[in-house]
Coordinates of C-alpha atoms in Angstrom, one line a residue:
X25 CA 42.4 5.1 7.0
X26 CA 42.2 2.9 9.7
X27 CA 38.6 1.9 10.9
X28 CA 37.2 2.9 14.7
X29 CA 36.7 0.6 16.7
X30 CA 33.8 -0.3 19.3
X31 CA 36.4 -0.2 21.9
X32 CA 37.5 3.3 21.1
X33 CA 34.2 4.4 21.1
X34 CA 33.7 3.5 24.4
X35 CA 37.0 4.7 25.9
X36 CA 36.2 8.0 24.4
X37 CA 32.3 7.6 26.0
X38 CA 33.7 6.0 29.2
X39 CA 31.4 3.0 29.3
X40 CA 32.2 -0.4 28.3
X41 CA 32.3 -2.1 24.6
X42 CA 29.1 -4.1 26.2
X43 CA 27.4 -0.9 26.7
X44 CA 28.4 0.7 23.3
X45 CA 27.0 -2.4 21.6
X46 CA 23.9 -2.4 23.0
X47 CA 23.2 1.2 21.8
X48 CA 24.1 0.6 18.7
X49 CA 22.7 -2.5 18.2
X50 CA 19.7 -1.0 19.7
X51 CA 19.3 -3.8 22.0
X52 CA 19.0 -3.9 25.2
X53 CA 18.0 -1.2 28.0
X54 CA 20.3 1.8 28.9
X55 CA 19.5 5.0 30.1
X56 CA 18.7 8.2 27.6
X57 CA 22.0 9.9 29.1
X58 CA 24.4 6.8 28.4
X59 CA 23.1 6.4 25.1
X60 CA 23.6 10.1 23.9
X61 CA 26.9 10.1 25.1
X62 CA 27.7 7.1 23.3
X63 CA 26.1 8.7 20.2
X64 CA 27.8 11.5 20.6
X65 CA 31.4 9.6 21.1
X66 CA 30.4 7.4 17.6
X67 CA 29.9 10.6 15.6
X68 CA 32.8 12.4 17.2
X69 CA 35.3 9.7 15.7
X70 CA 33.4 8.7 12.6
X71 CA 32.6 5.5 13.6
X72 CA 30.9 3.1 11.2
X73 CA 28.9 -0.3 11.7
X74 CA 30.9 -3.4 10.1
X75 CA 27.6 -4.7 8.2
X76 CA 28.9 -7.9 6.8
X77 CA 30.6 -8.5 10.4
X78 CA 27.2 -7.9 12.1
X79 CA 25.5 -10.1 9.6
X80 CA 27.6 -12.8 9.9
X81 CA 28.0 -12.4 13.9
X82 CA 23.8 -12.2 13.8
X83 CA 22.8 -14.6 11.1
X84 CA 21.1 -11.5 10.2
X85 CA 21.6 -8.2 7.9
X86 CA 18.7 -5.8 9.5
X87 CA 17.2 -5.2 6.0
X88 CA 14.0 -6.2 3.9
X89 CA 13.0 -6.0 0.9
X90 CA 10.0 -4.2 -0.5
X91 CA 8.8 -4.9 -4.2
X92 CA 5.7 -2.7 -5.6
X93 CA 3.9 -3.0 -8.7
X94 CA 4.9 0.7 -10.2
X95 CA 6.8 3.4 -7.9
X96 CA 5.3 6.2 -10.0
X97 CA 2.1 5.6 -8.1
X98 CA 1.4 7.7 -5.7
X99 CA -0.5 5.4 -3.4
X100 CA 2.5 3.2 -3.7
X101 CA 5.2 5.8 -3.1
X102 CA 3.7 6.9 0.2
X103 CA 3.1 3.5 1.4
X104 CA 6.5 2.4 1.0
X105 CA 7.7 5.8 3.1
X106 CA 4.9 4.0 5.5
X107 CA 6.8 0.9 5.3
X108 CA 9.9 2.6 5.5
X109 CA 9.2 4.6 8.8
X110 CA 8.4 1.6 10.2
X111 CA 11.5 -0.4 9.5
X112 CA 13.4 2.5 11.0
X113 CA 11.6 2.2 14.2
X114 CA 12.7 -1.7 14.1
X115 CA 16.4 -0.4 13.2
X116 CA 16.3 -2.4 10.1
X117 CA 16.5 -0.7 6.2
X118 CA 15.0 -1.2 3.4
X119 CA 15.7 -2.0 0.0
X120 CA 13.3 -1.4 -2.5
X121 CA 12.2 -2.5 -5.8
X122 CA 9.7 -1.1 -9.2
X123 CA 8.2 -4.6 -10.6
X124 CA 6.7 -2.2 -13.3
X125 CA 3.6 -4.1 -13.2
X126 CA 5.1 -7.0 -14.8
X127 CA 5.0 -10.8 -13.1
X128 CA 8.4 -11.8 -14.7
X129 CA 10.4 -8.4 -13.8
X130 CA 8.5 -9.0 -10.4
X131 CA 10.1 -12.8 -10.1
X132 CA 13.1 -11.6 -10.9
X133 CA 13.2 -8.6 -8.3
X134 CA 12.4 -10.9 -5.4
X135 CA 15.3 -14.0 -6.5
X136 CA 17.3 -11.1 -6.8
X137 CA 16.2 -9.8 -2.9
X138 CA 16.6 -13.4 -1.7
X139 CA 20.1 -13.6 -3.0
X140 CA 21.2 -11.1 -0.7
X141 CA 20.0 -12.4 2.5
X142 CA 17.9 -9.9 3.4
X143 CA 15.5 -10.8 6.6
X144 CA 12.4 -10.9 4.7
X145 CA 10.2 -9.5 2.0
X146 CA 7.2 -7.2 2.0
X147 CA 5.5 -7.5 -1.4
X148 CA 2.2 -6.1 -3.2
X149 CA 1.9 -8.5 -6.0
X150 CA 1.3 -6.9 -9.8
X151 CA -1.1 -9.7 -10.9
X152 CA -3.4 -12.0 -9.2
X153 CA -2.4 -15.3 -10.8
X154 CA 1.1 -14.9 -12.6
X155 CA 2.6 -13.6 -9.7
X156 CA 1.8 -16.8 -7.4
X157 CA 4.8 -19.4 -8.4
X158 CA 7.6 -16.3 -7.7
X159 CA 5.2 -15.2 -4.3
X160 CA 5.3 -19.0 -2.6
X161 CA 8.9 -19.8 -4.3
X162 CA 10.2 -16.6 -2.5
X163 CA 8.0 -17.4 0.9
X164 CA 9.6 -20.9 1.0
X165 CA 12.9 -19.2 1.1
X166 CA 12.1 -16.8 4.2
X167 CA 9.9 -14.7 5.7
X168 CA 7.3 -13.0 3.3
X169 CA 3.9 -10.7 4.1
X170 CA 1.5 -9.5 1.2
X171 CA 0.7 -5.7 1.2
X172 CA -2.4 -4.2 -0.3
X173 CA -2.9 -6.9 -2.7
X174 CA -3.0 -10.4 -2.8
X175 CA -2.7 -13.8 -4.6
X176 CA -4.3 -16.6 -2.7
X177 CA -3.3 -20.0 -3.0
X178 CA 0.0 -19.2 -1.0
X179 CA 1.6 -19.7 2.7
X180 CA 2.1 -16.3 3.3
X181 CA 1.3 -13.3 5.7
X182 CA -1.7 -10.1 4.4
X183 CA -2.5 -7.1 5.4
X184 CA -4.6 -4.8 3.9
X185 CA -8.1 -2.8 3.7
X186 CA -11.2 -4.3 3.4
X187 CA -12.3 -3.6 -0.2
X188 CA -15.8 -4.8 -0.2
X189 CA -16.6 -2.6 3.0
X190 CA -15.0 0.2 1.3
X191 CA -17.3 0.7 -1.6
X192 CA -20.2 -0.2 0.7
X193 CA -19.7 3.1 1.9
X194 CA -18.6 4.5 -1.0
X195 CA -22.7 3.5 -2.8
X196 CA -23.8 4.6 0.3
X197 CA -22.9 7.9 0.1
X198 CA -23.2 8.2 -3.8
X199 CA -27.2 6.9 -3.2
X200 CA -28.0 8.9 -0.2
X201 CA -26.6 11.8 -2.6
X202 CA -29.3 10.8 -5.1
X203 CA -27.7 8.8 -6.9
X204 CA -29.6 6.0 -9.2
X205 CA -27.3 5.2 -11.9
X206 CA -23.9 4.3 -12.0
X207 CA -20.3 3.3 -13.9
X208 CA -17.3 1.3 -12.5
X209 CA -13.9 2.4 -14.2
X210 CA -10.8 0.4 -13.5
X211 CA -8.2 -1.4 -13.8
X212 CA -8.3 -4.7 -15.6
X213 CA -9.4 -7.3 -13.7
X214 CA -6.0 -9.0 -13.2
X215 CA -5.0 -8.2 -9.2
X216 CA -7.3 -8.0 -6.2
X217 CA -7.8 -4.6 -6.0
X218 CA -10.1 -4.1 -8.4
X219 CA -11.3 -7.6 -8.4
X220 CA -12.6 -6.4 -4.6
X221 CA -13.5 -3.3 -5.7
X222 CA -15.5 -4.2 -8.5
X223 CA -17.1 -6.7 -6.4
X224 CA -18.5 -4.7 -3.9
X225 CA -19.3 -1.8 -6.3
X226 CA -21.8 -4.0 -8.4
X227 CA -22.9 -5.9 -5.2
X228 CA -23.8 -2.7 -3.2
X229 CA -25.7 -1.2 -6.1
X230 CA -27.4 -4.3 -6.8
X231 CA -28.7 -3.8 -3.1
X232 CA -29.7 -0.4 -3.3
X233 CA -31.1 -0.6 -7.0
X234 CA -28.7 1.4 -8.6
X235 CA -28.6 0.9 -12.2
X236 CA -24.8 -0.9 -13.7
X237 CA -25.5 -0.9 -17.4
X238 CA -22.9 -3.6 -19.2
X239 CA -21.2 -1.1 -21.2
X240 CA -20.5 1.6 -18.3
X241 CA -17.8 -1.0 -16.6
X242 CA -15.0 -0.1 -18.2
X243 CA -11.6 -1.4 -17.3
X244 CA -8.3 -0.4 -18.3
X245 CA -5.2 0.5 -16.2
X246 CA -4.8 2.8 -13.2
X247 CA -3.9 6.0 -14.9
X248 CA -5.0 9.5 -15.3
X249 CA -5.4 9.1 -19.3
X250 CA -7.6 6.3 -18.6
X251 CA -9.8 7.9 -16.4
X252 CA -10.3 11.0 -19.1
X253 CA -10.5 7.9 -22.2
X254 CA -13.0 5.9 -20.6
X255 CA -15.1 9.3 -19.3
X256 CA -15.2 10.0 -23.0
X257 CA -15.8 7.1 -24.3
X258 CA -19.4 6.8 -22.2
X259 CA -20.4 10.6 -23.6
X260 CA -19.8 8.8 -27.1
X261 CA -22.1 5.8 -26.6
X262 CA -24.8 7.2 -24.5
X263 CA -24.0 9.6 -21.8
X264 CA -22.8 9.8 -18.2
X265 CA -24.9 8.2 -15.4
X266 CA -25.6 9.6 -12.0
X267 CA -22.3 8.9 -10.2
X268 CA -18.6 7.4 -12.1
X269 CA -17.3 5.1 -9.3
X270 CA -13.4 4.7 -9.8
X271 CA -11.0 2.4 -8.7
X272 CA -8.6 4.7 -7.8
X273 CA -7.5 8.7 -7.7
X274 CA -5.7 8.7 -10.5
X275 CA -8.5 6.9 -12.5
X276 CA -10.8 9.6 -11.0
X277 CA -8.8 12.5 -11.2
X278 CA -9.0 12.1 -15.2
X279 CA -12.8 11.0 -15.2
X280 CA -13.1 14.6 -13.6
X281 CA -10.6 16.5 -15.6
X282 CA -13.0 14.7 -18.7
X283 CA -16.4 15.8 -17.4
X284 CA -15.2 19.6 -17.3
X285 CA -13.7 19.0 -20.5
X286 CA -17.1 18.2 -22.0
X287 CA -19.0 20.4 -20.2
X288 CA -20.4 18.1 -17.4
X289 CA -20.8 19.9 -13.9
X290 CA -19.4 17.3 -10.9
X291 CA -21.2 17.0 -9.1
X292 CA -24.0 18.7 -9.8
X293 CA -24.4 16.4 -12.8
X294 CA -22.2 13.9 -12.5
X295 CA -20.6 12.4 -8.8
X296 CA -17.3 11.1 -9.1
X297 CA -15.4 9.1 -6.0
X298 CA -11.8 8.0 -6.2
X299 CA -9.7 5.1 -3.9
X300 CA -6.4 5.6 -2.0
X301 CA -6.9 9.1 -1.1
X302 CA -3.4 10.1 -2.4
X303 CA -2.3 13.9 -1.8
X304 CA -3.5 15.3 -5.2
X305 CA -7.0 14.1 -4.2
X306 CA -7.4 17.0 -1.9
X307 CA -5.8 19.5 -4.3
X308 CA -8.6 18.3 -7.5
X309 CA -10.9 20.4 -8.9
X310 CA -13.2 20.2 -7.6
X311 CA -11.4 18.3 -4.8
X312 CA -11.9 14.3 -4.6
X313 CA -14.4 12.2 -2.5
X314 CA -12.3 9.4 -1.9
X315 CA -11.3 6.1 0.4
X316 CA -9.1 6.7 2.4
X317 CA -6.3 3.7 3.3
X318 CA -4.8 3.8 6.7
X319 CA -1.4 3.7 5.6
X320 CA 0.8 3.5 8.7
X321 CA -1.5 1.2 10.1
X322 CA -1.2 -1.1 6.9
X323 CA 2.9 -0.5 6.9
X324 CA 3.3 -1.8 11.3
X325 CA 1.2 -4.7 10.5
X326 CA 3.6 -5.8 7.8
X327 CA 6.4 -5.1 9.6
X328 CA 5.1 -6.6 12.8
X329 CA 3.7 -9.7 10.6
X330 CA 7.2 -10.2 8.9
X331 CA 8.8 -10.0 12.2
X332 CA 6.7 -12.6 13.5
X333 CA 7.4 -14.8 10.8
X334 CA 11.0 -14.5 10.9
X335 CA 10.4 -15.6 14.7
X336 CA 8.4 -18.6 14.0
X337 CA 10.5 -19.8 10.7
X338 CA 11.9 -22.4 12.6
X339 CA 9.5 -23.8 14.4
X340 CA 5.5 -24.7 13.2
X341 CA 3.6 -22.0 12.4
X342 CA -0.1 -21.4 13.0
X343 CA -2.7 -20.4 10.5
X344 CA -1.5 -17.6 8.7
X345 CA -2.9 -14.1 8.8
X346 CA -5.2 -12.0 6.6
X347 CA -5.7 -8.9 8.2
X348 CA -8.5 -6.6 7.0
X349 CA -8.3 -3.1 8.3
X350 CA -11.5 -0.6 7.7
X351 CA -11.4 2.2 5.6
X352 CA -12.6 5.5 5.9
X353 CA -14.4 7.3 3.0
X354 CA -13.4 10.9 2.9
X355 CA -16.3 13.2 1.9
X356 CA -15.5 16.2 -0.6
X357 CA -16.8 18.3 -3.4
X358 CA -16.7 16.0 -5.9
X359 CA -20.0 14.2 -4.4
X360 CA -23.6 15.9 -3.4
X361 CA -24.4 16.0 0.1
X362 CA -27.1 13.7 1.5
X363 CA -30.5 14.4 0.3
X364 CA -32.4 12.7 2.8
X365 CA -31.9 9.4 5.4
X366 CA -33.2 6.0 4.1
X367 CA -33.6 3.0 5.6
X368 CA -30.7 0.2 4.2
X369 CA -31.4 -3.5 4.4

């Protein structure tokens, strides 16, 4: 079958192939009626974008790359349909990749991105040191923005949530609630998440006087079996303390499947808070106290960072960015209510 052509599109629209390239390029200004009449006169005779002509026209191809550290994450999933949403505002697509939470899959993923010229990469790196030589490698090649996480030591874009702040509130809350004693389960300390997270868990408390024994930090991997393993595991060598802080739902959403399991009320015995406020948060039992990311906030930086990169890569760049949005902590039933105001230093 022979393919339509721009010009027969705009014969059939009655504007000229100028006009019909702007609409479908998406650039330029013309008016709401032109442009659904040229729509309409695309669909009609099935007309299709040459890609590789446009690309080679452009010195572009209107896609980027996305690599996560595991799909199967919720958080994850709904921040690349963030992402996503935003690229389609742009006009570009996206092209998306599982690093399985492995640096060398992860290296591979982004050469492989690279190698098919796509405008640039957004990335949430699986490991906060391993993942650095394949991070810069890939941002000396073209445009590149962190998501989320973070190695440093690179010359690249960030944008993320402020992790420290975050479980400032989260203690907050968990104290004002009467909370005096607490655990930290998470991941293992080899990304910036819970590096963050753990760091202004144990700083907060320290502040506030809530106790951190040694042997109630317990870090594993961000999983539901985890959380219920390492909620057990403190019932076998001593007991629960006042609150379970967790680096993220799914971590929590087991620590809280555990306590009922072994008979512990949350929260009238036990508070448990979560991180990322992912959909099954709300849907717990009892539902989940959690932090809440702003994720299409966190999605039109990237894209807005990477488009200002691709901009810039020829010329000298400034200082790069590393954007820290605030969180919100989402108050449910898996925390007490505040038992009286204090004063904070």
């Amino acid at each position: 079958m022979q393919r339509v052509t721009i010009a027969q599109v705009a014969e059939r629209a009655g504007v000229s192939t100028a006009t019909v390239s702007r609409v479908l390029s998406r650039r330029g200004q013309v008016s709401a009626a032109v442009e659904r009449k040229v729509r309409r006169a695309a669909d009609e005779l099935g007309y299709q974008v040459n890609v590789i002509a446009r690309a080679l026209r452009n010195s572009r191809t209107d896609t980027v790359g996305m690599v996560v550290p595991s799909i199967t994450n919720p958080f994850f999933t709904s921040l690349v349909e963030s992402v996503e949403h935003a690229l389609g505002k742009e006009g570009k697509e996206l092209f998306l990749c599982d690093a399985r939470s492995d640096p060398r899959i992860e290296a591979r993923r982004l050469a492989s991105l690279a190698a098919r010229n796509v405008d640039g990469i957004i990335v949430s790196p699986s490991h906060g040191t391993d993942s650095r030589p394949a991070v810069q490698q890939t941002a000396d090649r073209l445009p590149l923005v962190q998501l989320d996480r973070f190695v440093d030591g690179t010359t690249t874009d960030w944008v993320g949530v402020d992790d420290v702040a975050a479980m400032r509130q989260v203690m907050d809350h968990l104290h004002d609630g009467g909370a005096r004693s607490a655990a930290f389960i998470g991941s293992l300390m080899t990304h910036s998440s819970t590096e963050q997270r753990f760091a202004g868990f144990r700083r907060r408390a320290e502040e506030l006087g809530i106790e951190v024994k040694p042997d109630q930090v317990l870090l594993g991997d961000y999983s539901v079996e985890w959380g219920e393993a390492a909620v057990a595991r403190l019932i076998a060598e001593g007991g629960l303390p006042d609150a379970i802080v967790c680096a993220d739902d799914l971590i929590a959403l087991g620590a809280t499947r555990a306590c009922r399991a072994h008979g512990f009320a949350v929260p009238r015995q036990v508070q448990v808070t979560g991180y990322d406020d992912i959909e099954f948060s709300r849907l717990a039992e009892p539902a989940l106290t959690t932090v809440h990311q702003p994720r299409d906030r966190i999605a039109a930086e990237a894209v807005r960072l990477l488009a200002a990169a691709g901009l810039a890569k020829d010329t000298e760049r400034g200082p790069h960015a590393h954007i820290s949005l605030v969180p919100t902590l989402v108050v449910r039933d898996s925390t007490r209510a505040t038992q009286a105001p204090r004063d904070r230093t």
